[in-house]
Coordinates of C-alpha atoms in Angstrom, one line a residue:
M1 CA -36.7 -80.4 -22.6
S2 CA -35.5 -79.8 -26.1
S3 CA -32.0 -78.7 -26.8
L4 CA -33.3 -75.2 -27.8
Q5 CA -34.8 -74.8 -24.5
V6 CA -31.6 -75.9 -22.7
V7 CA -29.6 -73.4 -24.8
L8 CA -32.0 -70.6 -24.0
L9 CA -32.0 -71.4 -20.2
I10 CA -28.3 -71.4 -20.1
R11 CA -28.0 -68.0 -21.8
F12 CA -30.6 -66.6 -19.6
G13 CA -28.8 -67.8 -16.5
E14 CA -25.6 -66.2 -18.0
T15 CA -27.5 -62.9 -18.4
M16 CA -28.8 -62.9 -14.9
E17 CA -25.3 -63.6 -13.6
D18 CA -23.9 -60.8 -15.7
N19 CA -26.6 -58.4 -14.4
I20 CA -25.9 -59.2 -10.8
T21 CA -22.2 -58.8 -11.4
R22 CA -22.7 -55.4 -13.0
Q23 CA -25.0 -54.4 -10.1
K24 CA -22.3 -55.2 -7.7
E25 CA -19.7 -53.3 -9.6
T26 CA -22.0 -50.3 -9.9
I27 CA -22.6 -50.3 -6.1
K28 CA -18.9 -50.6 -5.5
F29 CA -18.3 -47.7 -7.9
R30 CA -20.9 -45.5 -6.1
R31 CA -19.4 -46.2 -2.7
Y32 CA -15.9 -45.4 -4.1
L33 CA -17.2 -42.2 -5.6
L34 CA -18.9 -41.2 -2.3
C35 CA -15.8 -41.8 -0.3
S36 CA -13.8 -39.7 -2.8
L37 CA -16.1 -36.8 -2.6
L38 CA -16.1 -37.1 1.3
A39 CA -12.2 -37.0 1.1
V40 CA -12.2 -33.9 -1.1
V41 CA -14.6 -32.2 1.2
V42 CA -12.6 -33.0 4.3
F43 CA -9.4 -31.9 2.4
I44 CA -11.0 -28.6 1.6
G45 CA -12.1 -28.1 5.2
V46 CA -8.5 -28.8 6.5
Y47 CA -7.0 -26.5 3.9
L48 CA -9.2 -23.6 4.6
T49 CA -8.6 -23.7 8.4
S50 CA -5.0 -24.6 8.3
D51 CA -2.2 -21.9 9.0
R52 CA -1.1 -21.6 5.5
D53 CA 0.8 -19.0 3.4
N54 CA -1.8 -16.3 2.7
V55 CA -0.1 -14.9 -0.3
V56 CA -1.5 -15.9 -3.9
S57 CA 0.3 -15.3 -7.1
L58 CA -1.8 -14.0 -9.9
T59 CA 0.7 -14.9 -12.7
S60 CA -1.4 -13.7 -15.7
T61 CA -0.8 -10.0 -14.6
N62 CA 2.2 -10.4 -12.1
R63 CA 0.1 -9.1 -9.3
F64 CA 0.1 -10.4 -5.8
I65 CA -2.6 -9.9 -3.1
D66 CA -3.3 -11.6 0.2
E67 CA -6.2 -13.8 0.8
R68 CA -7.3 -11.9 3.7
V69 CA -10.0 -9.3 2.7
P70 CA -10.2 -6.3 4.9
L71 CA -13.7 -5.8 6.2
Y72 CA -13.5 -2.1 6.5
K73 CA -16.1 -0.7 8.8
N74 CA -18.2 2.2 7.4
R75 CA -16.5 1.8 4.1
T76 CA -17.9 4.9 2.5
K77 CA -16.3 7.0 5.2
I78 CA -12.8 5.4 6.0
C79 CA -12.2 3.7 2.7
A80 CA -8.4 2.7 2.1
I81 CA -6.0 5.6 3.1
N82 CA -4.4 6.1 -0.3
D83 CA -3.5 9.6 -1.2
E84 CA -6.8 9.6 -3.0
C85 CA -8.8 7.0 -1.0
D86 CA -9.2 5.5 -4.4
Q87 CA -12.4 3.4 -4.8
N88 CA -10.5 1.6 -7.8
D89 CA -8.4 -0.1 -5.3
M90 CA -11.3 -1.4 -3.4
L91 CA -12.9 -2.5 -6.7
E92 CA -9.9 -4.3 -7.9
K93 CA -9.5 -6.2 -4.6
T94 CA -13.2 -7.2 -4.7
R95 CA -12.8 -8.4 -8.3
L96 CA -9.9 -10.5 -7.5
N97 CA -11.4 -11.9 -4.3
E98 CA -14.6 -12.9 -6.1
T99 CA -12.6 -14.4 -9.0
F100 CA -10.5 -16.5 -6.8
N101 CA -13.0 -17.1 -3.9
F102 CA -10.7 -15.8 -1.4
V103 CA -11.4 -16.4 2.3
G104 CA -12.2 -13.2 4.4
S105 CA -10.5 -12.5 7.6
Q106 CA -12.5 -13.6 10.6
T107 CA -12.9 -10.8 12.9
H108 CA -14.3 -10.6 16.6
S109 CA -15.7 -7.7 18.6
G110 CA -14.2 -6.9 21.9
E111 CA -11.5 -5.2 23.7
L112 CA -7.9 -5.1 22.6
A113 CA -6.2 -8.4 23.7
Q114 CA -4.7 -8.0 27.1
S115 CA -1.3 -9.3 25.6
D116 CA -1.1 -6.4 23.3
R117 CA -2.1 -3.4 25.7
C118 CA 0.3 -0.8 26.7
E119 CA -0.7 0.6 29.9
G120 CA 0.6 3.9 30.9
E121 CA 4.1 4.8 29.7
C122 CA 5.5 2.2 27.2
L123 CA 9.1 2.2 28.4
D124 CA 10.3 0.2 25.3
S125 CA 8.3 2.2 22.7
V126 CA 10.1 3.3 19.5
N127 CA 10.4 7.0 19.3
S128 CA 12.8 7.5 16.5
I129 CA 11.2 6.8 13.0
A130 CA 12.5 7.6 9.5
F131 CA 9.5 7.2 7.3
I132 CA 10.5 7.1 3.7
K133 CA 7.4 8.8 2.1
T134 CA 6.9 7.3 -1.3
H135 CA 4.5 9.1 -3.9
K136 CA 0.9 8.4 -4.4
T137 CA 0.8 5.4 -2.0
G138 CA -1.2 6.8 1.0
S139 CA 1.9 8.3 2.4
T140 CA 0.1 11.6 3.2
T141 CA -2.1 9.8 5.8
I142 CA 0.8 7.9 7.3
G143 CA 2.9 11.0 7.4
H144 CA 0.3 12.8 9.4
I145 CA 0.3 9.9 11.8
M146 CA 4.0 10.2 12.2
N147 CA 3.9 14.1 12.5
R148 CA 1.3 13.9 15.3
F149 CA 3.3 11.2 17.1
G150 CA 6.5 13.3 17.0
F151 CA 4.7 16.6 17.7
Q152 CA 2.9 15.2 20.9
R153 CA 6.3 14.0 22.2
N154 CA 8.6 17.0 21.4
L155 CA 10.6 15.1 18.9
S156 CA 13.0 16.7 16.4
F157 CA 12.2 16.5 12.7
V158 CA 14.3 16.4 9.5
L159 CA 13.0 19.5 7.7
N160 CA 14.2 21.4 4.6
K161 CA 14.7 24.9 6.0
K162 CA 14.3 26.2 2.4
S163 CA 10.8 24.8 1.9
S164 CA 7.6 25.6 4.0
N165 CA 6.4 22.0 3.6
G166 CA 9.7 20.6 4.6
H167 CA 10.0 18.2 1.7
L168 CA 13.5 17.3 0.3
V169 CA 12.0 15.3 -2.5
Y170 CA 15.1 14.2 -4.8
T171 CA 17.7 16.3 -3.4
K172 CA 20.7 14.1 -2.6
I173 CA 21.2 13.5 1.0
T174 CA 24.8 13.5 2.6
K175 CA 26.3 13.6 6.0
D176 CA 26.6 17.3 5.5
S177 CA 22.8 17.8 4.8
P178 CA 22.0 18.9 8.4
K179 CA 24.4 21.8 8.2
N180 CA 23.5 22.9 4.7
L181 CA 19.8 22.0 4.4
F182 CA 18.0 21.1 7.5
L183 CA 16.4 23.0 10.4
K184 CA 18.2 22.8 13.7
P185 CA 16.8 20.1 16.1
L186 CA 14.8 21.2 19.3
D187 CA 16.9 22.3 22.2
V188 CA 20.1 22.7 20.2
K189 CA 22.0 25.9 19.6
K190 CA 22.0 27.0 15.9
G191 CA 25.4 26.2 14.5
D192 CA 26.2 23.4 16.9
Y193 CA 26.3 21.0 14.1
E194 CA 27.8 18.0 16.0
R195 CA 24.4 17.9 18.0
Y196 CA 22.3 18.1 15.0
K197 CA 20.6 14.7 15.5
Y198 CA 17.0 14.0 14.6
D199 CA 14.2 11.6 15.9
M200 CA 11.8 11.8 12.7
I201 CA 11.7 11.9 9.1
T202 CA 8.4 12.3 7.5
V203 CA 8.7 14.4 4.4
H204 CA 9.4 13.2 0.9
V205 CA 12.9 12.2 0.6
R206 CA 14.8 9.4 -1.2
Y207 CA 16.2 6.6 0.8
F208 CA 19.9 7.2 1.4
R209 CA 20.6 4.9 4.4
K210 CA 24.3 5.6 4.9
A211 CA 24.0 9.3 5.0
M212 CA 20.6 9.0 7.1
D213 CA 22.3 7.0 9.7
T214 CA 24.9 9.8 10.4
F215 CA 22.2 12.3 11.6
M216 CA 19.3 10.1 12.8
K217 CA 19.5 9.1 16.5
P218 CA 20.7 5.7 17.4
G219 CA 17.9 3.0 17.4
T220 CA 15.9 4.8 14.6
R221 CA 13.5 2.4 12.9
Y222 CA 13.2 2.8 9.0
I223 CA 9.8 2.3 7.6
T224 CA 7.9 3.0 4.3
I225 CA 4.7 2.2 2.4
L226 CA 4.0 0.5 -1.0
R227 CA 0.9 0.4 -3.0
Y228 CA -0.1 -1.9 -5.9
P229 CA 1.8 -0.5 -8.8
G230 CA -1.2 -0.6 -11.2
T231 CA -3.3 2.0 -9.2
Q232 CA -0.2 3.9 -8.0
F233 CA 1.0 4.5 -11.5
E234 CA -2.6 5.6 -12.6
S235 CA -2.8 7.9 -9.5
A236 CA 0.6 9.4 -10.3
F237 CA -0.2 9.9 -14.0
V238 CA -3.2 12.1 -13.0
H239 CA -1.5 14.0 -10.2
F240 CA 1.6 14.7 -12.1
Q241 CA -0.3 15.5 -15.3
M242 CA 2.0 13.3 -17.4
D243 CA -0.2 14.0 -20.6
D244 CA 1.8 17.2 -20.7
A245 CA 4.3 15.0 -22.8
F246 CA 1.6 14.6 -25.5
P247 CA 2.1 16.5 -28.8
I248 CA -0.2 19.5 -29.2
L249 CA -2.4 17.9 -31.7
V250 CA -2.9 14.9 -29.5
K251 CA -3.6 17.2 -26.5
N252 CA -6.3 19.0 -28.5
R253 CA -7.8 15.8 -29.6
L254 CA -8.0 14.5 -26.0
K255 CA -8.9 17.8 -24.4
S256 CA -12.2 16.4 -23.2
A257 CA -11.2 12.8 -23.1
S258 CA -11.4 10.7 -20.0
I259 CA -8.4 9.6 -17.8
N260 CA -8.8 6.1 -19.3
D261 CA -8.5 7.4 -22.9
R262 CA -5.3 9.4 -21.9
L263 CA -3.6 6.4 -20.4
K264 CA -4.4 4.5 -23.6
E265 CA -2.6 7.2 -25.5
W266 CA 0.4 7.1 -23.2
F267 CA 0.9 3.4 -23.9
K268 CA 0.8 4.0 -27.7
H269 CA 4.4 5.5 -27.2
P270 CA 5.4 5.3 -23.7
K271 CA 9.2 5.6 -24.1
Q272 CA 8.7 8.5 -26.3
Y273 CA 6.5 10.3 -23.8
L274 CA 8.9 9.3 -21.0
E275 CA 11.8 10.9 -22.8
K276 CA 9.6 14.0 -23.3
L277 CA 9.0 14.5 -19.6
K278 CA 12.9 15.0 -19.0
Q279 CA 12.4 18.3 -20.8
L280 CA 9.5 19.5 -18.9
K281 CA 9.2 21.3 -15.7
W282 CA 7.3 20.4 -12.6
E283 CA 7.5 22.5 -9.4
G284 CA 10.2 24.4 -10.9
Q285 CA 12.5 21.4 -11.6
V286 CA 13.1 20.2 -15.1
G287 CA 12.9 16.5 -15.6
L288 CA 11.2 15.8 -12.1
R289 CA 8.2 14.0 -13.6
Y290 CA 10.6 11.6 -15.5
Y291 CA 11.3 9.9 -12.2
Y292 CA 7.6 9.7 -11.2
A293 CA 6.6 8.0 -14.5
Q294 CA 7.9 4.4 -14.2
N295 CA 8.8 2.1 -11.3
N296 CA 8.6 5.2 -9.1
Q297 CA 8.3 3.3 -5.8
L298 CA 11.7 1.4 -6.3
F299 CA 13.4 4.8 -7.2
D300 CA 12.0 6.5 -4.1
L301 CA 13.5 3.7 -2.0
G302 CA 16.9 4.4 -3.5
L303 CA 17.6 2.4 -6.6
D304 CA 18.6 4.8 -9.5
V305 CA 17.0 4.5 -12.9
R306 CA 20.2 3.6 -14.5
Y307 CA 20.0 0.2 -12.7
H308 CA 16.6 -0.5 -13.5
N309 CA 17.5 -2.9 -16.4
N310 CA 20.0 -4.8 -14.4
E311 CA 18.0 -7.8 -13.1
T312 CA 20.8 -8.8 -10.8
M313 CA 21.1 -5.4 -9.3
V314 CA 17.2 -5.2 -8.9
R315 CA 17.1 -8.6 -7.0
D316 CA 20.0 -7.8 -4.8
Y317 CA 18.5 -4.3 -3.8
I318 CA 15.2 -5.7 -3.0
A319 CA 17.0 -8.2 -0.7
K320 CA 19.0 -5.2 0.8
L321 CA 15.8 -3.3 1.5
D322 CA 14.3 -6.5 3.3
E323 CA 17.4 -6.6 5.5
E324 CA 17.4 -2.8 6.4
L325 CA 13.8 -1.7 6.6
D326 CA 12.1 -2.4 9.9
M327 CA 8.5 -2.1 8.6
V328 CA 6.9 -1.8 5.1
L329 CA 3.3 -0.9 5.2
I330 CA 1.0 -1.9 2.3
T331 CA -1.6 0.4 1.3
E332 CA -4.3 -2.0 0.5
Y333 CA -4.0 -3.5 3.9
I334 CA -3.3 -0.4 5.7
E335 CA -5.1 -1.2 9.0
E336 CA -3.5 -4.6 9.2
S337 CA -0.1 -2.9 8.6
L338 CA -0.5 -0.2 11.2
L339 CA -1.5 -2.9 13.8
V340 CA 1.5 -4.9 13.1
M341 CA 3.7 -1.8 13.4
K342 CA 2.0 -0.7 16.6
K343 CA 2.9 -4.1 18.3
Q344 CA 6.3 -4.1 16.7
F345 CA 7.0 -0.6 18.0
S346 CA 5.2 -0.9 21.4
W347 CA 2.9 2.0 20.6
Q348 CA -0.5 2.6 22.0
L349 CA -3.7 2.3 19.9
E350 CA -4.3 6.1 19.8
D351 CA -1.0 6.6 18.2
I352 CA -2.3 4.8 15.0
L353 CA -5.8 6.6 14.7
F354 CA -6.3 8.5 11.5
V355 CA -8.8 10.3 9.2
P356 CA -7.8 9.8 5.5
K357 CA -6.1 12.6 3.8
N358 CA -6.2 13.7 0.1
Q359 CA -9.0 11.7 -1.1
R360 CA -9.6 12.1 -4.8
T361 CA -12.9 13.3 -6.1
E362 CA -15.0 11.2 -8.4
Q363 CA -13.9 13.4 -11.3
A364 CA -10.2 12.7 -10.8
K365 CA -10.7 8.8 -10.8
L366 CA -10.0 6.4 -13.5
G367 CA -13.1 4.4 -13.6
E368 CA -13.3 1.1 -15.3
I369 CA -10.1 -0.2 -16.9
S370 CA -9.8 -3.0 -19.5
Q371 CA -7.5 -6.0 -18.8
S372 CA -5.4 -5.0 -21.8
L373 CA -4.6 -1.6 -20.3
R374 CA -4.2 -3.1 -16.9
H375 CA -1.6 -5.4 -18.2
K376 CA 0.4 -2.6 -19.9
I377 CA 0.5 -0.7 -16.6
D378 CA 1.6 -3.8 -14.7
N379 CA 4.3 -4.5 -17.2
W380 CA 5.4 -0.9 -17.5
N381 CA 6.1 -0.9 -13.6
R382 CA 7.2 -4.6 -13.4
L383 CA 10.0 -3.8 -11.1
D384 CA 7.6 -2.1 -8.7
V385 CA 5.4 -5.1 -8.9
R386 CA 8.3 -7.4 -7.8
L387 CA 9.0 -4.9 -5.0
Y388 CA 5.3 -5.0 -4.0
Q389 CA 5.1 -8.6 -4.2
H390 CA 8.1 -9.2 -1.9
F391 CA 6.8 -6.9 0.8
N392 CA 3.2 -7.9 0.6
E393 CA 4.4 -11.5 1.5
S394 CA 6.6 -10.1 4.3
L395 CA 3.5 -8.3 5.7
W396 CA 1.6 -11.4 5.9
R397 CA 4.4 -13.4 7.5
K398 CA 4.3 -10.7 10.3
V399 CA 0.6 -11.1 10.7
K400 CA 1.3 -14.8 11.4
E401 CA 3.8 -14.0 13.9
Y402 CA 1.6 -11.4 15.7
G403 CA -0.3 -14.2 17.6
P404 CA -3.9 -15.4 17.9
N405 CA -5.3 -12.2 19.0
F406 CA -4.8 -10.5 15.6
D407 CA -8.4 -10.8 14.3
Q408 CA -9.7 -9.5 17.7
D409 CA -7.3 -6.6 17.9
L410 CA -8.0 -5.7 14.2
A411 CA -11.7 -5.6 14.7
N412 CA -11.3 -3.4 17.8
Y413 CA -9.1 -1.1 15.9
R414 CA -11.6 -0.7 13.0
D415 CA -14.2 0.1 15.6
R416 CA -12.0 2.8 17.0
L417 CA -11.3 4.2 13.5
A418 CA -15.0 4.5 12.7
D419 CA -15.7 6.1 16.1
T420 CA -12.8 8.6 15.5
F421 CA -14.1 9.5 12.1
D422 CA -17.7 10.1 13.4
R423 CA -16.4 12.1 16.5
C424 CA -13.6 14.1 15.1
T425 CA -14.9 15.1 11.4
E426 CA -17.7 17.4 10.3
G427 CA -18.0 18.1 6.6
T428 CA -15.6 18.2 3.8
Y429 CA -13.9 20.6 1.4
V430 CA -12.1 20.2 -1.9
F431 CA -8.5 21.4 -2.7
R432 CA -7.9 21.9 -6.4
Q433 CA -4.6 22.3 -8.2
G434 CA -4.0 21.8 -12.0
R435 CA -6.3 20.2 -14.4
Y436 CA -7.2 17.0 -12.5
F437 CA -5.8 17.3 -8.9
Q438 CA -8.9 17.6 -6.8
N439 CA -8.7 16.2 -3.5
I440 CA -11.3 15.8 -0.6
N441 CA -10.4 16.7 2.9
Y442 CA -12.4 16.5 6.2
K443 CA -13.1 19.4 8.4
P444 CA -12.4 18.9 12.1
A445 CA -15.6 18.8 14.2
K446 CA -16.4 21.9 16.2
D447 CA -15.3 21.7 19.8
S448 CA -12.9 19.0 19.0
D449 CA -10.5 17.9 21.8
Q450 CA -6.8 18.3 21.2
L451 CA -6.4 14.7 19.9
C452 CA -9.4 14.9 17.5
M453 CA -8.0 18.2 16.2
L454 CA -4.6 16.8 15.6
I455 CA -6.0 13.8 13.9
A456 CA -8.5 15.6 11.6
E457 CA -6.8 18.8 10.7
H458 CA -5.3 19.4 7.2
K459 CA -1.8 18.1 6.7
R460 CA -0.4 21.6 6.3
S461 CA -1.9 22.7 9.6
L462 CA -0.1 20.0 11.5
M463 CA 3.1 20.6 9.5
K464 CA 3.1 24.2 10.4
R465 CA 2.7 23.3 14.1
V466 CA 5.7 21.1 13.9
R467 CA 7.8 23.5 11.9
T468 CA 6.9 26.5 14.2
K469 CA 7.9 24.5 17.4
Q470 CA 11.2 23.5 15.8
V471 CA 12.1 26.9 14.5
N472 CA 11.3 28.5 18.0
G473 CA 12.7 25.6 20.0

């Protein structure tokens, strides 16, 4: 064998050895990759089934929404219970859920869990409720639930004796308000002010806890409702016709413009238009709309506008609300909220049945909204965003504490709501006021039983019943 052949043979052997080595390394790498993928799959499975914090932060827009996706039954009928039952809220939730692949709530059919039933008389049920009725948050529907609850039990309501709807709005409440402003309670002689103690607040009124404690009965629970500020502001902008602040030339130019275009104009000069609202009347009061136009939910809950630029004050006040409020409902998760409240207050399921009130017509809705405009709305109402974030997280902690029957109970509740809607309503009518304010309401079904009538009738009809009973009682 020549030296050349020897050299070639050696090199060939080395090449074969290298190939074998590389093949072994490739096999090892593939095994490693396969194991890694299996580990990732197992981790994801454990993560999705674990009892984790449900709240996800969307830092790009300072919005917060829970991972549980309400599976509303008969969506076109029940929708959310916003004052306008706004489809924009549902579209926004769907967009966020699809973007972040949120996991929907698992529901199961069946009866209400035995552990949560309230057979017969609920001895420990809460019968005194101070509902702080925020604006454009679905509060009309919640107020109707509370009015029905109190009316059926002959409870006494805080009602403005100078107003047919009983609202106090932004009238400052003091310990002397019962004497100066309120209707007398049931079964109390007129002028016997020492006995002017009340069970229920369901009207629009700002939160003045110290004063309210002086005339509400002992053991009163304080609750409210919050809505995602992006859609709450848009709804308030339409309802309160904030474009009245525009100069006449701008009004003429936007005479036939969409709500979207009017909002865009607002955010060209928001501070200028906000100041203009101080000079304009609404419902006979000068400057009332100024308070509706920015961070209105925090204002409704008692923090004056003059403190809104004080970060420490805002933080401390939200913490104060967290200590003082017994339940904060979230509009986007109203069914979950009411179910938690029902258990917390030892109410029965029929106590939280409802038919939506004040649903906006298609003409009065915003439609699609750009990310740029959405960001401007969020930033304009950033304090309300912080407030909403805090209590949205609080709601989902309470859902965790509810227990393992939550999904079963929620499914049953939704079935009852759908049945209530079908059984208690028959047709719709539209109520119009102003340029854009057009709301759809449902007519009670013919030959309705008493419960159906109270659930489905217009808010004013039930309030008239409440007021008449208290005036004559």
